[in-house]
PDB file of C-alpha atoms (C1' of nucleotides) in Angstrom:
ATOM      1  CA  MET A   1     -12.614  32.656  -7.139  1.00 48.00           C
ATOM      2  CA  GLY A   2     -15.698  30.479  -7.451  1.00 49.00           C
ATOM      3  CA  ARG A   3     -16.539  27.886  -4.871  1.00 63.00           C
ATOM      4  CA  ILE A   4     -14.582  25.264  -6.782  1.00 74.00           C
ATOM      5  CA  SER A   5     -10.880  25.921  -6.758  1.00 92.00           C
ATOM      6  CA  ARG A   6      -8.589  25.572  -9.683  1.00 94.00           C
ATOM      7  CA  ILE A   7      -6.981  22.183  -9.243  1.00 97.00           C
ATOM      8  CA  PRO A   8      -9.881  20.145  -7.913  1.00 97.00           C
ATOM      9  CA  GLN A   9     -11.949  21.475 -10.775  1.00 97.00           C
ATOM     10  CA  ALA A  10      -9.282  20.614 -13.313  1.00 98.00           C
ATOM     11  CA  VAL A  11      -9.058  17.104 -11.874  1.00 98.00           C
ATOM     12  CA  VAL A  12     -12.793  16.557 -12.205  1.00 97.00           C
ATOM     13  CA  GLU A  13     -12.797  17.905 -15.749  1.00 97.00           C
ATOM     14  CA  LEU A  14      -9.844  15.779 -16.726  1.00 98.00           C
ATOM     15  CA  MET A  15     -11.385  12.650 -15.315  1.00 97.00           C
ATOM     16  CA  SER A  16     -14.774  13.365 -16.805  1.00 96.00           C
ATOM     17  CA  GLY A  17     -13.353  13.774 -20.260  1.00 95.00           C
ATOM     18  CA  ALA A  18     -11.172  10.685 -20.327  1.00 94.00           C
ATOM     19  CA  LYS A  19     -11.765   7.024 -20.905  1.00 91.00           C
ATOM     20  CA  ARG A  20      -9.493   5.841 -18.102  1.00 91.00           C
ATOM     21  CA  ASP A  21     -11.401   5.149 -14.910  1.00 90.00           C
ATOM     22  CA  CYS A  22      -8.657   4.792 -12.299  1.00 95.00           C
ATOM     23  CA  TRP A  23      -6.018   7.459 -11.808  1.00 97.00           C
ATOM     24  CA  THR A  24      -2.999   7.660  -9.575  1.00 98.00           C
ATOM     25  CA  ILE A  25      -2.056  11.079  -8.271  1.00 98.00           C
ATOM     26  CA  GLU A  26       0.992  11.029 -10.473  1.00 98.00           C
ATOM     27  CA  GLU A  27      -1.082  10.222 -13.545  1.00 98.00           C
ATOM     28  CA  LEU A  28      -3.454  13.049 -12.755  1.00 98.00           C
ATOM     29  CA  GLN A  29      -0.579  15.454 -12.261  1.00 98.00           C
ATOM     30  CA  ASN A  30       1.179  14.454 -15.464  1.00 98.00           C
ATOM     31  CA  SER A  31      -1.992  14.707 -17.424  1.00 98.00           C
ATOM     32  CA  LEU A  32      -2.791  18.130 -16.047  1.00 98.00           C
ATOM     33  CA  ASN A  33       0.721  19.344 -16.689  1.00 97.00           C
ATOM     34  CA  SER A  34       0.604  18.048 -20.246  1.00 96.00           C
ATOM     35  CA  SER A  35      -2.500  20.044 -20.942  1.00 95.00           C
ATOM     36  CA  GLY A  36      -0.811  23.166 -19.687  1.00 95.00           C
ATOM     37  CA  ILE A  37      -2.223  23.205 -16.192  1.00 96.00           C
ATOM     38  CA  ALA A  38       0.518  23.689 -13.622  1.00 95.00           C
ATOM     39  CA  ALA A  39      -0.072  21.587 -10.543  1.00 97.00           C
ATOM     40  CA  ASP A  40       2.186  20.314  -7.850  1.00 97.00           C
ATOM     41  CA  PHE A  41       1.961  16.700  -6.688  1.00 98.00           C
ATOM     42  CA  SER A  42       0.878  17.801  -3.241  1.00 98.00           C
ATOM     43  CA  SER A  43      -1.825  20.003  -4.708  1.00 98.00           C
ATOM     44  CA  VAL A  44      -3.232  17.118  -6.706  1.00 98.00           C
ATOM     45  CA  PHE A  45      -2.949  15.000  -3.585  1.00 98.00           C
ATOM     46  CA  ARG A  46      -4.937  17.549  -1.606  1.00 98.00           C
ATOM     47  CA  ALA A  47      -7.455  17.883  -4.407  1.00 98.00           C
ATOM     48  CA  SER A  48      -8.010  14.129  -4.404  1.00 98.00           C
ATOM     49  CA  GLN A  49      -8.471  14.170  -0.653  1.00 97.00           C
ATOM     50  CA  LYS A  50     -10.975  16.943  -0.819  1.00 97.00           C
ATOM     51  CA  LEU A  51     -12.918  15.330  -3.611  1.00 97.00           C
ATOM     52  CA  GLU A  52     -12.924  12.087  -1.693  1.00 97.00           C
ATOM     53  CA  ASP A  53     -14.222  13.855   1.408  1.00 95.00           C
ATOM     54  CA  GLN A  54     -16.936  15.448  -0.678  1.00 95.00           C
ATOM     55  CA  GLY A  55     -17.907  12.055  -1.970  1.00 95.00           C
ATOM     56  CA  VAL A  56     -17.028  12.861  -5.549  1.00 96.00           C
ATOM     57  CA  LEU A  57     -14.095  10.490  -5.760  1.00 97.00           C
ATOM     58  CA  ARG A  58     -13.465   7.142  -4.220  1.00 96.00           C
ATOM     59  CA  ARG A  59     -10.083   5.719  -3.340  1.00 96.00           C
ATOM     60  CA  VAL A  60      -9.435   2.378  -4.988  1.00 96.00           C
ATOM     61  CA  GLU A  61      -6.829  -0.155  -3.944  1.00 96.00           C
ATOM     62  CA  LEU A  62      -5.195  -1.981  -6.812  1.00 96.00           C
ATOM     63  CA  ASN A  63      -2.456  -3.426  -4.627  1.00 95.00           C
ATOM     64  CA  ASP A  64       0.386  -1.844  -6.530  1.00 95.00           C
ATOM     65  CA  GLY A  65       1.444   0.399  -3.700  1.00 95.00           C
ATOM     66  CA  LYS A  66      -0.152   3.497  -5.139  1.00 97.00           C
ATOM     67  CA  ALA A  67      -3.402   5.254  -4.390  1.00 97.00           C
ATOM     68  CA  HIS A  68      -5.944   5.254  -7.206  1.00 98.00           C
ATOM     69  CA  PHE A  69      -9.038   7.385  -7.561  1.00 97.00           C
ATOM     70  CA  GLU A  70     -12.209   6.948  -9.536  1.00 97.00           C
ATOM     71  CA  PHE A  71     -15.587   8.656  -9.558  1.00 96.00           C
ATOM     72  CA  THR A  72     -17.830   7.457  -6.771  1.00 95.00           C
ATOM     73  CA  HIS A  73     -20.827   7.190  -9.067  1.00 92.00           C
ATOM     74  CA  GLY A  74     -20.661   4.076 -11.140  1.00 81.00           C
ATOM     75  CA  HIS A  75     -18.611   2.325  -8.474  1.00 82.00           C
ATOM     76  CA  HIS A  76     -17.298  -1.066  -9.497  1.00 91.00           C
ATOM     77  CA  ASP A  77     -14.576  -3.602  -8.830  1.00 95.00           C
ATOM     78  CA  HIS A  78     -11.519  -4.251 -10.950  1.00 96.00           C
ATOM     79  CA  MET A  79      -9.644  -6.844 -12.917  1.00 95.00           C
ATOM     80  CA  ILE A  80      -6.036  -6.190 -13.806  1.00 95.00           C
ATOM     81  CA  CYS A  81      -4.191  -7.925 -16.604  1.00 94.00           C
ATOM     82  CA  GLN A  82      -0.755  -8.753 -15.245  1.00 90.00           C
ATOM     83  CA  LYS A  83       0.731  -8.512 -18.708  1.00 89.00           C
ATOM     84  CA  CYS A  84      -0.637  -5.331 -20.236  1.00 90.00           C
ATOM     85  CA  GLN A  85      -1.806  -3.738 -16.976  1.00 90.00           C
ATOM     86  CA  LEU A  86      -5.213  -3.149 -18.477  1.00 90.00           C
ATOM     87  CA  VAL A  87      -7.703  -2.373 -15.755  1.00 93.00           C
ATOM     88  CA  SER A  88     -11.237  -3.423 -16.530  1.00 93.00           C
ATOM     89  CA  GLN A  89     -14.374  -3.072 -14.529  1.00 92.00           C
ATOM     90  CA  ILE A  90     -16.626  -5.571 -12.851  1.00 91.00           C
ATOM     91  CA  PRO A  91     -20.094  -4.512 -11.801  1.00 87.00           C
ATOM     92  CA  CYS A  92     -20.378  -4.549  -8.013  1.00 88.00           C
ATOM     93  CA  GLU A  93     -23.629  -6.419  -8.197  1.00 85.00           C
ATOM     94  CA  PHE A  94     -21.530  -9.518  -8.655  1.00 84.00           C
ATOM     95  CA  PHE A  95     -20.189  -8.909  -5.200  1.00 89.00           C
ATOM     96  CA  GLU A  96     -23.345  -7.732  -3.559  1.00 86.00           C
ATOM     97  CA  THR A  97     -25.622 -10.486  -4.729  1.00 85.00           C
ATOM     98  CA  SER A  98     -23.302 -13.331  -3.857  1.00 84.00           C
ATOM     99  CA  ILE A  99     -20.557 -12.902  -1.324  1.00 89.00           C
ATOM    100  CA  GLY A 100     -21.991  -9.762   0.199  1.00 90.00           C
ATOM    101  CA  GLU A 101     -25.275 -11.417   0.913  1.00 90.00           C
ATOM    102  CA  ALA A 102     -23.670 -14.454   2.491  1.00 90.00           C
ATOM    103  CA  VAL A 103     -21.406 -12.339   4.668  1.00 92.00           C
ATOM    104  CA  SER A 104     -24.272 -10.128   5.784  1.00 92.00           C
ATOM    105  CA  ARG A 105     -26.258 -13.156   6.755  1.00 91.00           C
ATOM    106  CA  SER A 106     -23.380 -14.149   9.032  1.00 91.00           C
ATOM    107  CA  GLY A 107     -23.990 -11.015  11.092  1.00 92.00           C
ATOM    108  CA  PHE A 108     -21.130  -8.852   9.815  1.00 94.00           C
ATOM    109  CA  LYS A 109     -22.337  -5.394   8.807  1.00 95.00           C
ATOM    110  CA  ILE A 110     -20.653  -4.451   5.549  1.00 95.00           C
ATOM    111  CA  THR A 111     -19.728  -0.847   4.953  1.00 93.00           C
ATOM    112  CA  GLY A 112     -17.329  -1.303   2.091  1.00 93.00           C
ATOM    113  CA  HIS A 113     -15.340  -3.777   0.102  1.00 94.00           C
ATOM    114  CA  SER A 114     -12.355  -4.002  -2.188  1.00 95.00           C
ATOM    115  CA  LEU A 115     -12.097  -6.688  -4.807  1.00 95.00           C
ATOM    116  CA  VAL A 116      -9.205  -6.947  -7.207  1.00 96.00           C
ATOM    117  CA  ILE A 117      -8.851  -9.816  -9.632  1.00 96.00           C
ATOM    118  CA  GLU A 118      -5.489 -10.478 -11.247  1.00 95.00           C
ATOM    119  CA  GLY A 119      -4.984 -12.507 -14.374  1.00 95.00           C
ATOM    120  CA  LEU A 120      -4.727 -12.312 -18.127  1.00 94.00           C
ATOM    121  CA  CYS A 121      -7.120 -10.429 -20.328  1.00 93.00           C
ATOM    122  CA  LYS A 122      -8.521 -12.079 -23.432  1.00 92.00           C
ATOM    123  CA  ASN A 123      -6.075 -10.297 -25.666  1.00 91.00           C
ATOM    124  CA  CYS A 124      -2.926 -11.173 -23.755  1.00 93.00           C
ATOM    125  CA  GLN A 125      -3.911 -14.806 -23.487  1.00 90.00           C
ATOM    126  CA  ASN A 126      -3.860 -14.985 -27.261  1.00 87.00           C
ATOM    127  CA  ILE A 127      -0.630 -13.084 -27.743  1.00 82.00           C
ATOM    128  CA  GLY A 128       1.523 -15.165 -25.439  1.00 62.00           C
ATOM    129  CA  ALA A 129       2.894 -15.765 -21.996  1.00 52.00           C
ATOM    130  CA  VAL A 130       3.326 -13.376 -19.132  1.00 45.00           C
ATOM    131  CA  LYS A 131       6.402 -11.228 -19.505  1.00 43.00           C
TER     132      LYS A 131
ATOM    133  CA  MET B   1      23.519 -25.243   9.674  1.00 49.00           C
ATOM    134  CA  GLY B   2      20.464 -27.211   8.609  1.00 50.00           C
ATOM    135  CA  ARG B   3      18.697 -26.349   5.430  1.00 63.00           C
ATOM    136  CA  ILE B   4      16.269 -24.093   7.272  1.00 74.00           C
ATOM    137  CA  SER B   5      17.900 -21.009   8.709  1.00 92.00           C
ATOM    138  CA  ARG B   6      17.188 -19.528  12.072  1.00 94.00           C
ATOM    139  CA  ILE B   7      14.762 -16.715  11.397  1.00 97.00           C
ATOM    140  CA  PRO B   8      12.594 -18.253   8.675  1.00 97.00           C
ATOM    141  CA  GLN B   9      12.219 -21.297  10.871  1.00 97.00           C
ATOM    142  CA  ALA B  10      11.288 -19.206  13.900  1.00 98.00           C
ATOM    143  CA  VAL B  11       8.709 -17.358  11.797  1.00 98.00           C
ATOM    144  CA  VAL B  12       7.077 -20.584  10.681  1.00 97.00           C
ATOM    145  CA  GLU B  13       7.026 -21.949  14.208  1.00 97.00           C
ATOM    146  CA  LEU B  14       5.605 -18.757  15.602  1.00 98.00           C
ATOM    147  CA  MET B  15       2.858 -18.627  12.997  1.00 97.00           C
ATOM    148  CA  SER B  16       2.057 -22.299  13.364  1.00 96.00           C
ATOM    149  CA  GLY B  17       1.596 -22.012  17.085  1.00 95.00           C
ATOM    150  CA  ALA B  18      -0.575 -18.907  17.133  1.00 94.00           C
ATOM    151  CA  LYS B  19      -4.235 -18.229  16.544  1.00 91.00           C
ATOM    152  CA  ARG B  20      -3.670 -15.084  14.511  1.00 91.00           C
ATOM    153  CA  ASP B  21      -3.712 -15.753  10.793  1.00 89.00           C
ATOM    154  CA  CYS B  22      -2.362 -12.525   9.265  1.00 95.00           C
ATOM    155  CA  TRP B  23       0.918 -11.052  10.400  1.00 97.00           C
ATOM    156  CA  THR B  24       2.717  -7.866   9.485  1.00 98.00           C
ATOM    157  CA  ILE B  25       6.486  -7.964   9.477  1.00 98.00           C
ATOM    158  CA  GLU B  26       6.509  -5.748  12.511  1.00 98.00           C
ATOM    159  CA  GLU B  27       4.157  -8.064  14.374  1.00 98.00           C
ATOM    160  CA  LEU B  28       6.312 -11.034  13.536  1.00 98.00           C
ATOM    161  CA  GLN B  29       9.426  -9.236  14.667  1.00 98.00           C
ATOM    162  CA  ASN B  30       7.903  -8.065  17.949  1.00 98.00           C
ATOM    163  CA  SER B  31       6.558 -11.482  18.685  1.00 98.00           C
ATOM    164  CA  LEU B  32       9.891 -13.130  18.011  1.00 98.00           C
ATOM    165  CA  ASN B  33      11.718 -10.578  20.108  1.00 97.00           C
ATOM    166  CA  SER B  34       9.272 -11.072  22.972  1.00 96.00           C
ATOM    167  CA  SER B  35       9.987 -14.758  23.014  1.00 95.00           C
ATOM    168  CA  GLY B  36      13.685 -14.096  23.228  1.00 95.00           C
ATOM    169  CA  ILE B  37      14.555 -14.527  19.572  1.00 96.00           C
ATOM    170  CA  ALA B  38      16.634 -11.636  18.311  1.00 95.00           C
ATOM    171  CA  ALA B  39      15.649 -10.634  14.807  1.00 97.00           C
ATOM    172  CA  ASP B  40      16.079  -7.483  12.844  1.00 97.00           C
ATOM    173  CA  PHE B  41      13.184  -6.066  10.831  1.00 98.00           C
ATOM    174  CA  SER B  42      15.080  -6.614   7.608  1.00 98.00           C
ATOM    175  CA  SER B  43      15.790 -10.211   8.539  1.00 98.00           C
ATOM    176  CA  VAL B  44      12.121 -10.883   9.150  1.00 98.00           C
ATOM    177  CA  PHE B  45      11.390  -9.093   5.899  1.00 98.00           C
ATOM    178  CA  ARG B  46      13.810 -11.347   4.042  1.00 98.00           C
ATOM    179  CA  ALA B  47      12.434 -14.409   5.793  1.00 98.00           C
ATOM    180  CA  SER B  48       8.918 -13.500   4.658  1.00 98.00           C
ATOM    181  CA  GLN B  49      10.167 -13.010   1.123  1.00 97.00           C
ATOM    182  CA  LYS B  50      11.891 -16.340   1.094  1.00 97.00           C
ATOM    183  CA  LEU B  51       8.932 -18.170   2.554  1.00 97.00           C
ATOM    184  CA  GLU B  52       6.697 -16.503   0.020  1.00 96.00           C
ATOM    185  CA  ASP B  53       9.005 -17.579  -2.802  1.00 95.00           C
ATOM    186  CA  GLN B  54       8.959 -21.105  -1.462  1.00 95.00           C
ATOM    187  CA  GLY B  55       5.193 -21.023  -1.479  1.00 95.00           C
ATOM    188  CA  VAL B  56       4.899 -21.413   2.268  1.00 96.00           C
ATOM    189  CA  LEU B  57       3.520 -17.944   2.891  1.00 97.00           C
ATOM    190  CA  ARG B  58       1.219 -15.753   0.892  1.00 96.00           C
ATOM    191  CA  ARG B  59       1.174 -11.982   0.918  1.00 96.00           C
ATOM    192  CA  VAL B  60      -2.211 -10.550   1.798  1.00 96.00           C
ATOM    193  CA  GLU B  61      -3.386  -7.024   1.126  1.00 95.00           C
ATOM    194  CA  LEU B  62      -5.569  -5.562   3.835  1.00 96.00           C
ATOM    195  CA  ASN B  63      -5.314  -2.034   2.471  1.00 95.00           C
ATOM    196  CA  ASP B  64      -3.774  -0.549   5.564  1.00 95.00           C
ATOM    197  CA  GLY B  65      -0.480   0.247   3.916  1.00 95.00           C
ATOM    198  CA  LYS B  66       1.338  -2.688   5.430  1.00 97.00           C
ATOM    199  CA  ALA B  67       2.245  -6.077   4.044  1.00 97.00           C
ATOM    200  CA  HIS B  68       0.569  -9.027   5.722  1.00 98.00           C
ATOM    201  CA  PHE B  69       1.485 -12.681   5.482  1.00 97.00           C
ATOM    202  CA  GLU B  70      -0.469 -15.832   6.074  1.00 96.00           C
ATOM    203  CA  PHE B  71       0.124 -19.498   5.357  1.00 96.00           C
ATOM    204  CA  THR B  72      -0.604 -20.407   1.765  1.00 95.00           C
ATOM    205  CA  HIS B  73      -2.485 -23.521   2.726  1.00 91.00           C
ATOM    206  CA  GLY B  74      -5.988 -22.721   3.870  1.00 81.00           C
ATOM    207  CA  HIS B  75      -6.062 -19.591   1.749  1.00 81.00           C
ATOM    208  CA  HIS B  76      -9.074 -17.396   2.322  1.00 90.00           C
ATOM    209  CA  ASP B  77     -10.355 -13.848   2.035  1.00 94.00           C
ATOM    210  CA  HIS B  78     -10.794 -11.365   4.841  1.00 96.00           C
ATOM    211  CA  MET B  79     -13.283  -9.189   6.639  1.00 95.00           C
ATOM    212  CA  ILE B  80     -11.981  -6.415   8.868  1.00 95.00           C
ATOM    213  CA  CYS B  81     -13.970  -4.794  11.629  1.00 94.00           C
ATOM    214  CA  GLN B  82     -13.307  -1.076  11.391  1.00 90.00           C
ATOM    215  CA  LYS B  83     -13.839  -0.680  15.121  1.00 89.00           C
ATOM    216  CA  CYS B  84     -11.903  -3.459  16.796  1.00 90.00           C
ATOM    217  CA  GLN B  85      -9.687  -4.313  13.798  1.00 90.00           C
ATOM    218  CA  LEU B  86     -10.638  -7.939  14.117  1.00 90.00           C
ATOM    219  CA  VAL B  87      -9.709  -9.800  10.968  1.00 93.00           C
ATOM    220  CA  SER B  88     -11.912 -12.766  10.214  1.00 92.00           C
ATOM    221  CA  GLN B  89     -11.783 -15.217   7.399  1.00 92.00           C
ATOM    222  CA  ILE B  90     -14.068 -15.889   4.482  1.00 91.00           C
ATOM    223  CA  PRO B  91     -13.735 -19.143   2.595  1.00 86.00           C
ATOM    224  CA  CYS B  92     -12.555 -18.478  -0.928  1.00 87.00           C
ATOM    225  CA  GLU B  93     -15.200 -20.732  -2.331  1.00 85.00           C
ATOM    226  CA  PHE B  94     -17.554 -17.808  -1.969  1.00 84.00           C
ATOM    227  CA  PHE B  95     -15.435 -16.001  -4.480  1.00 89.00           C
ATOM    228  CA  GLU B  96     -14.710 -18.875  -6.761  1.00 85.00           C
ATOM    229  CA  THR B  97     -18.214 -20.157  -7.154  1.00 85.00           C
ATOM    230  CA  SER B  98     -19.814 -16.806  -7.835  1.00 84.00           C
ATOM    231  CA  ILE B  99     -17.783 -13.893  -9.082  1.00 88.00           C
ATOM    232  CA  GLY B 100     -14.845 -15.975 -10.208  1.00 90.00           C
ATOM    233  CA  GLU B 101     -17.006 -18.123 -12.386  1.00 89.00           C
ATOM    234  CA  ALA B 102     -18.722 -15.163 -13.991  1.00 89.00           C
ATOM    235  CA  VAL B 103     -15.444 -13.411 -14.671  1.00 92.00           C
ATOM    236  CA  SER B 104     -13.883 -16.538 -16.146  1.00 92.00           C
ATOM    237  CA  ARG B 105     -16.823 -16.947 -18.441  1.00 91.00           C
ATOM    238  CA  SER B 106     -16.110 -13.453 -19.766  1.00 91.00           C
ATOM    239  CA  GLY B 107     -12.753 -14.691 -21.057  1.00 92.00           C
ATOM    240  CA  PHE B 108     -10.464 -13.254 -18.413  1.00 94.00           C
ATOM    241  CA  LYS B 109      -8.069 -15.869 -17.075  1.00 95.00           C
ATOM    242  CA  ILE B 110      -7.874 -15.485 -13.306  1.00 95.00           C
ATOM    243  CA  THR B 111      -4.576 -16.161 -11.570  1.00 93.00           C
ATOM    244  CA  GLY B 112      -5.316 -14.525  -8.265  1.00 93.00           C
ATOM    245  CA  HIS B 113      -7.639 -12.285  -6.362  1.00 94.00           C
ATOM    246  CA  SER B 114      -7.798 -10.085  -3.315  1.00 95.00           C
ATOM    247  CA  LEU B 115     -11.040  -9.472  -1.503  1.00 95.00           C
ATOM    248  CA  VAL B 116     -11.280  -7.375   1.606  1.00 96.00           C
ATOM    249  CA  ILE B 117     -14.590  -6.549   3.239  1.00 96.00           C
ATOM    250  CA  GLU B 118     -14.788  -3.691   5.712  1.00 95.00           C
ATOM    251  CA  GLY B 119     -17.545  -3.246   8.243  1.00 95.00           C
ATOM    252  CA  LEU B 120     -18.584  -4.004  11.788  1.00 94.00           C
ATOM    253  CA  CYS B 121     -18.334  -7.393  13.400  1.00 93.00           C
ATOM    254  CA  LYS B 122     -21.288  -8.766  15.326  1.00 92.00           C
ATOM    255  CA  ASN B 123     -19.755  -7.801  18.645  1.00 91.00           C
ATOM    256  CA  CYS B 124     -18.986  -4.194  17.780  1.00 93.00           C
ATOM    257  CA  GLN B 125     -22.438  -3.640  16.325  1.00 90.00           C
ATOM    258  CA  ASN B 126     -23.879  -4.426  19.730  1.00 87.00           C
ATOM    259  CA  ILE B 127     -21.426  -2.367  21.735  1.00 81.00           C
ATOM    260  CA  GLY B 128     -21.894   0.866  19.906  1.00 62.00           C
ATOM    261  CA  ALA B 129     -20.883   3.179  17.117  1.00 52.00           C
ATOM    262  CA  VAL B 130     -17.641   3.374  15.208  1.00 45.00           C
ATOM    263  CA  LYS B 131     -14.960   5.211  17.116  1.00 43.00           C
TER     264      LYS B 131
ATOM    265  C1'  DC C   1      38.006 -20.943   1.482  1.00 86.97           C
ATOM    266  C1'  DT C   2      33.299 -20.143   0.190  1.00 86.97           C
ATOM    267  C1'  DA C   3      28.589 -19.419   0.710  1.00 86.97           C
ATOM    268  C1'  DC C   4      24.996 -17.964   3.254  1.00 86.97           C
ATOM    269  C1'  DG C   5      22.422 -15.688   7.117  1.00 86.97           C
ATOM    270  C1'  DT C   6      22.043 -11.698   9.744  1.00 86.97           C
ATOM    271  C1'  DG C   7      22.406  -6.946  11.689  1.00 86.97           C
ATOM    272  C1'  DC C   8      22.867  -2.253  10.776  1.00 86.97           C
ATOM    273  C1'  DA C   9      22.306   1.681   8.194  1.00 86.97           C
ATOM    274  C1'  DA C  10      21.194   3.878   4.100  1.00 86.97           C
ATOM    275  C1'  DA C  11      18.232   4.284  -0.045  1.00 86.97           C
ATOM    276  C1'  DC C  12      13.786   4.294  -2.035  1.00 86.97           C
ATOM    277  C1'  DT C  13       8.809   5.008  -2.936  1.00 86.97           C
ATOM    278  C1'  DA C  14       4.729   6.991  -1.995  1.00 86.97           C
ATOM    279  C1'  DT C  15       2.282   9.740   1.066  1.00 86.97           C
ATOM    280  C1'  DT C  16       1.523  13.452   4.172  1.00 86.97           C
ATOM    281  C1'  DT C  17       2.433  17.800   6.494  1.00 86.97           C
ATOM    282  C1'  DG C  18       4.367  22.595   7.482  1.00 86.97           C
ATOM    283  C1'  DC C  19       5.152  26.856   6.026  1.00 86.97           C
ATOM    284  C1'  DC C  20       5.100  30.709   3.158  1.00 86.97           C
ATOM    285  C1'  DT C  21       3.166  33.533  -0.502  1.00 86.97           C
ATOM    286  C1'  DA C  22      -0.468  35.228  -3.434  1.00 86.97           C
ATOM    287  C1'  DC C  23      -4.916  36.245  -4.472  1.00 86.97           C
ATOM    288  C1'  DA C  24      -9.912  36.866  -3.831  1.00 86.97           C
ATOM    289  C1'  DA C  25     -13.807  38.322  -0.892  1.00 86.97           C
TER     290       DA C  25
ATOM    291  C1'  DT D   1      -7.659  42.190   6.159  1.00 86.97           C
ATOM    292  C1'  DT D   2      -8.661  37.583   6.363  1.00 86.97           C
ATOM    293  C1'  DG D   3      -9.180  33.037   4.736  1.00 86.97           C
ATOM    294  C1'  DT D   4      -8.154  29.665   1.393  1.00 86.97           C
ATOM    295  C1'  DA D   5      -5.395  27.645  -2.501  1.00 86.97           C
ATOM    296  C1'  DG D   6      -1.281  26.124  -4.055  1.00 86.97           C
ATOM    297  C1'  DG D   7       3.975  25.614  -4.489  1.00 86.97           C
ATOM    298  C1'  DC D   8       8.013  23.911  -2.389  1.00 86.97           C
ATOM    299  C1'  DA D   9      10.485  21.269   0.658  1.00 86.97           C
ATOM    300  C1'  DA D  10      10.801  18.541   4.625  1.00 86.97           C
ATOM    301  C1'  DA D  11       8.888  14.764   7.408  1.00 86.97           C
ATOM    302  C1'  DT D  12       6.769  10.127   7.671  1.00 86.97           C
ATOM    303  C1'  DA D  13       5.899   5.306   6.996  1.00 86.97           C
ATOM    304  C1'  DG D  14       6.923   1.166   5.118  1.00 86.97           C
ATOM    305  C1'  DT D  15       9.743  -1.418   2.246  1.00 86.97           C
ATOM    306  C1'  DT D  16      13.948  -2.694   0.079  1.00 86.97           C
ATOM    307  C1'  DT D  17      18.933  -2.903  -0.631  1.00 86.97           C
ATOM    308  C1'  DG D  18      24.158  -2.601   0.239  1.00 86.97           C
ATOM    309  C1'  DC D  19      27.664  -3.923   2.919  1.00 86.97           C
ATOM    310  C1'  DA D  20      30.398  -6.140   6.355  1.00 86.97           C
ATOM    311  C1'  DC D  21      30.945  -9.689   9.623  1.00 86.97           C
ATOM    312  C1'  DG D  22      30.585 -14.285  11.491  1.00 86.97           C
ATOM    313  C1'  DT D  23      29.993 -18.978  11.096  1.00 86.97           C
ATOM    314  C1'  DA D  24      28.811 -23.589   9.141  1.00 86.97           C
ATOM    315  C1'  DG D  25      30.302 -26.744   5.720  1.00 86.97           C
TER     316       DG D  25
END
DNA sequence: CTACGTGCAAACTATTTGCCTACAA
DNA sequence: TTGTAGGCAAATAGTTTGCACGTAG
């Protein structure tokens, strides 16, 4: 077997080829299974861990009680529409050039941050109220 | 019985009289128990729920897998020191006047946000490296 | 009597770990 | 043979719910 094992490789390929940017372990597993790749939840879990350790993936908190993973490169923050659950991206520069700078100036050394914005996306505002 | 029941009232009194601003259910329970107030975990859980529903408390995500509660009034964001676990507060205005404004301008209607900054507090930077 | 608050235990959800087998070097 | 990957099931951790009892109104 090559240096990259079956499931981690499949996860990276799946994520590379899809539009979605944040995946729960369950979503990854289902998607793999659907494309004919057998994978146990725990195997996908371990794959995510390994990829996170290697710096390929980054764990993202969306405050829904589940772990989410995205590629480390192109790191960004997230907005979630509370109606359609659409997750959209916010460039991190917004954070870094405003809050981050102010916090750093206060003497706190920042090593990471998690920003989640909840609300209604443009589309759902037009359609109607929150379900 | 008055309109405020035993445990919710004790929770509010405890939180009002303490310096700490974010409490897990377990911390609340332990603290109550220590001061001679018997309270089951589930009772404290239900008290937190009720107080949250009433708008007295707000649930805060600190991404440690536990639910945290703080008073709704004086809402703010948080910085956590990854060495000493100190949680300090950041005024929300930092968020609202920078990122929030930019996001709103993009058409997303913000109803809430969660910002957690991880790093090293001033004190721990001086003492040494991360454990 | 009726409603509500609480304790206790069980159910749930998501994560994490242990162990065993199979396969590749 | 030896180490690693992966499947399966059990263990954790935290939260949530069901139920029964006691008590205030």
